[in-house]
Amino acid sequence: MVVGNELTNDEVDRIFRALADATRRDIVTRVLRQEQSVSALAGHYAMSFAAVQKHVAVLERASLVTKQRRGREQVVHAEPGTLHRAARLLESYEELWHGRARRIDDLLAEEVPPGGRGAE
């Protein structure tokens, strides 16, 4: 099934699972600002290089980042298009919610006949 005509349910699950972790969100934020090598990223966290590599791999599977080899380093790049598609999905949910809220407001605003509802 495709959600929002852009992402499959599996893609949505991978994206939001990846973003559910604070370290991975921080990695995405850092590489959105500027590409960084995995070793440079590892220097920001109190965890092993291998643990940071695993976080980057989760982000790669979710298409939130890509890696490119430059000599001995692997440079991590953000994939903002994936974030934009996820944001559009959340915006569509927000539009649905606002539509429901407007319908509730309309129902509550209906004029009540004198003597209340159902009075005869």
mmCIF file of C-alpha atoms in Angstrom:
data_model
loop_
_atom_site.group_PDB
_atom_site.id
_atom_site.type_symbol
_atom_site.label_atom_id
_atom_site.label_comp_id
_atom_site.label_asym_id
_atom_site.label_seq_id
_atom_site.Cartn_x
_atom_site.Cartn_y
_atom_site.Cartn_z
ATOM 1 C CA MET A 1 0.000 0.000 0.000
ATOM 2 C CA VAL A 2 1.256 3.491 -0.838
ATOM 3 C CA VAL A 3 0.658 6.244 1.705
ATOM 4 C CA GLY A 4 0.135 9.754 0.387
ATOM 5 C CA ASN A 5 0.939 8.528 -3.144
ATOM 6 C CA GLU A 6 4.632 8.787 -2.289
ATOM 7 C CA LEU A 7 5.686 6.395 0.458
ATOM 8 C CA THR A 8 4.833 2.763 1.021
ATOM 9 C CA ASN A 9 3.837 1.652 4.506
ATOM 10 C CA ASP A 10 7.205 -0.106 4.832
ATOM 11 C CA GLU A 11 9.050 3.103 3.922
ATOM 12 C CA VAL A 12 7.024 5.098 6.436
ATOM 13 C CA ASP A 13 7.770 2.497 9.119
ATOM 14 C CA ARG A 14 11.524 2.595 8.377
ATOM 15 C CA ILE A 15 11.624 6.413 8.400
ATOM 16 C CA PHE A 16 9.783 6.862 11.679
ATOM 17 C CA ARG A 17 11.599 3.963 13.383
ATOM 18 C CA ALA A 18 14.887 5.569 12.355
ATOM 19 C CA LEU A 19 13.785 8.977 13.633
ATOM 20 C CA ALA A 20 12.526 7.501 16.922
ATOM 21 C CA ASP A 21 16.097 7.477 18.243
ATOM 22 C CA ALA A 22 17.657 10.715 19.534
ATOM 23 C CA THR A 23 21.153 9.868 18.290
ATOM 24 C CA ARG A 24 19.877 9.195 14.781
ATOM 25 C CA ARG A 25 17.882 12.433 14.786
ATOM 26 C CA ASP A 26 21.044 14.254 15.837
ATOM 27 C CA ILE A 27 23.044 12.586 13.049
ATOM 28 C CA VAL A 28 20.420 13.684 10.506
ATOM 29 C CA THR A 29 20.538 17.235 11.875
ATOM 30 C CA ARG A 30 24.335 17.326 11.668
ATOM 31 C CA VAL A 31 24.528 16.030 8.102
ATOM 32 C CA LEU A 32 21.707 18.320 6.988
ATOM 33 C CA ARG A 33 23.928 21.212 8.069
ATOM 34 C CA GLN A 34 27.080 19.759 6.490
ATOM 35 C CA GLU A 35 28.177 16.367 5.209
ATOM 36 C CA GLN A 36 30.439 14.552 7.652
ATOM 37 C CA SER A 37 32.513 11.408 7.681
ATOM 38 C CA VAL A 38 31.387 8.539 9.877
ATOM 39 C CA SER A 39 34.555 8.996 11.946
ATOM 40 C CA ALA A 40 33.784 12.720 12.451
ATOM 41 C CA LEU A 41 30.239 11.823 13.500
ATOM 42 C CA ALA A 42 31.578 9.216 15.932
ATOM 43 C CA GLY A 43 33.569 11.948 17.676
ATOM 44 C CA HIS A 44 30.329 13.602 18.792
ATOM 45 C CA TYR A 45 28.981 10.640 20.753
ATOM 46 C CA ALA A 46 29.998 8.652 23.814
ATOM 47 C CA MET A 47 29.735 5.362 21.925
ATOM 48 C CA SER A 48 31.930 3.215 19.758
ATOM 49 C CA PHE A 49 32.645 3.894 16.106
ATOM 50 C CA ALA A 50 30.823 0.633 15.303
ATOM 51 C CA ALA A 51 27.711 1.829 17.166
ATOM 52 C CA VAL A 52 27.675 5.070 15.147
ATOM 53 C CA GLN A 53 28.098 3.028 11.954
ATOM 54 C CA LYS A 54 25.034 1.003 12.937
ATOM 55 C CA HIS A 55 23.014 4.177 13.486
ATOM 56 C CA VAL A 56 24.090 5.446 10.059
ATOM 57 C CA ALA A 57 23.105 2.092 8.518
ATOM 58 C CA VAL A 58 19.591 2.400 9.991
ATOM 59 C CA LEU A 59 19.333 5.912 8.534
ATOM 60 C CA GLU A 60 20.551 4.613 5.165
ATOM 61 C CA ARG A 61 17.915 1.857 5.101
ATOM 62 C CA ALA A 62 15.316 4.553 5.757
ATOM 63 C CA SER A 63 16.762 6.637 2.868
ATOM 64 C CA LEU A 64 17.389 9.531 5.241
ATOM 65 C CA VAL A 65 21.135 9.569 4.477
ATOM 66 C CA THR A 66 23.560 8.153 1.922
ATOM 67 C CA LYS A 67 27.251 7.350 2.240
ATOM 68 C CA GLN A 68 29.940 8.014 -0.322
ATOM 69 C CA ARG A 69 33.467 6.708 -0.097
ATOM 70 C CA ARG A 70 36.182 9.369 -0.351
ATOM 71 C CA GLY A 71 39.553 7.751 -0.036
ATOM 72 C CA ARG A 72 39.619 6.016 3.320
ATOM 73 C CA GLU A 73 36.574 7.871 4.662
ATOM 74 C CA GLN A 74 32.876 7.300 4.213
ATOM 75 C CA VAL A 75 31.112 10.635 3.986
ATOM 76 C CA VAL A 76 27.489 10.825 5.090
ATOM 77 C CA HIS A 77 25.054 13.051 3.167
ATOM 78 C CA ALA A 78 21.480 13.933 4.127
ATOM 79 C CA GLU A 79 18.599 13.015 1.830
ATOM 80 C CA PRO A 80 16.202 15.928 2.415
ATOM 81 C CA GLY A 81 13.706 14.577 -0.131
ATOM 82 C CA THR A 82 12.841 11.731 2.225
ATOM 83 C CA LEU A 83 12.251 14.195 5.057
ATOM 84 C CA HIS A 84 10.028 16.279 2.778
ATOM 85 C CA ARG A 85 7.918 13.238 1.879
ATOM 86 C CA ALA A 86 7.565 12.313 5.561
ATOM 87 C CA ALA A 87 6.611 15.908 6.376
ATOM 88 C CA ARG A 88 3.933 15.863 3.659
ATOM 89 C CA LEU A 89 2.508 12.688 5.176
ATOM 90 C CA LEU A 90 2.315 14.357 8.596
ATOM 91 C CA GLU A 91 0.741 17.446 7.004
ATOM 92 C CA SER A 92 -1.959 15.255 5.437
ATOM 93 C CA TYR A 93 -2.739 13.811 8.878
ATOM 94 C CA GLU A 94 -2.890 17.333 10.277
ATOM 95 C CA GLU A 95 -5.318 18.377 7.513
ATOM 96 C CA LEU A 96 -7.560 15.414 8.360
ATOM 97 C CA TRP A 97 -7.499 16.367 12.026
ATOM 98 C CA HIS A 98 -8.314 20.024 11.289
ATOM 99 C CA GLY A 99 -11.201 18.893 9.049
ATOM 100 C CA ARG A 100 -12.627 16.796 11.871
ATOM 101 C CA ALA A 101 -12.264 19.684 14.312
ATOM 102 C CA ARG A 102 -14.104 22.011 11.906
ATOM 103 C CA ARG A 103 -16.941 19.495 11.539
ATOM 104 C CA ILE A 104 -17.238 19.228 15.324
ATOM 105 C CA ASP A 105 -17.300 23.038 15.579
ATOM 106 C CA ASP A 106 -20.049 23.144 12.937
ATOM 107 C CA LEU A 107 -22.122 20.588 14.846
ATOM 108 C CA LEU A 108 -21.711 22.472 18.109
ATOM 109 C CA ALA A 109 -22.596 25.770 16.444
ATOM 110 C CA GLU A 110 -25.924 24.510 15.122
ATOM 111 C CA GLU A 111 -28.722 26.522 16.640
ATOM 112 C CA VAL A 112 -30.631 24.681 19.327
ATOM 113 C CA PRO A 113 -34.428 25.196 19.012
ATOM 114 C CA PRO A 114 -36.260 26.924 21.922
ATOM 115 C CA GLY A 115 -36.912 24.476 24.735
ATOM 116 C CA GLY A 116 -33.882 22.378 23.831
ATOM 117 C CA ARG A 117 -33.508 19.393 21.566
ATOM 118 C CA GLY A 118 -36.380 16.988 21.364
ATOM 119 C CA ALA A 119 -38.741 19.083 23.499
ATOM 120 C CA GLU A 120 -42.349 18.908 22.436
#
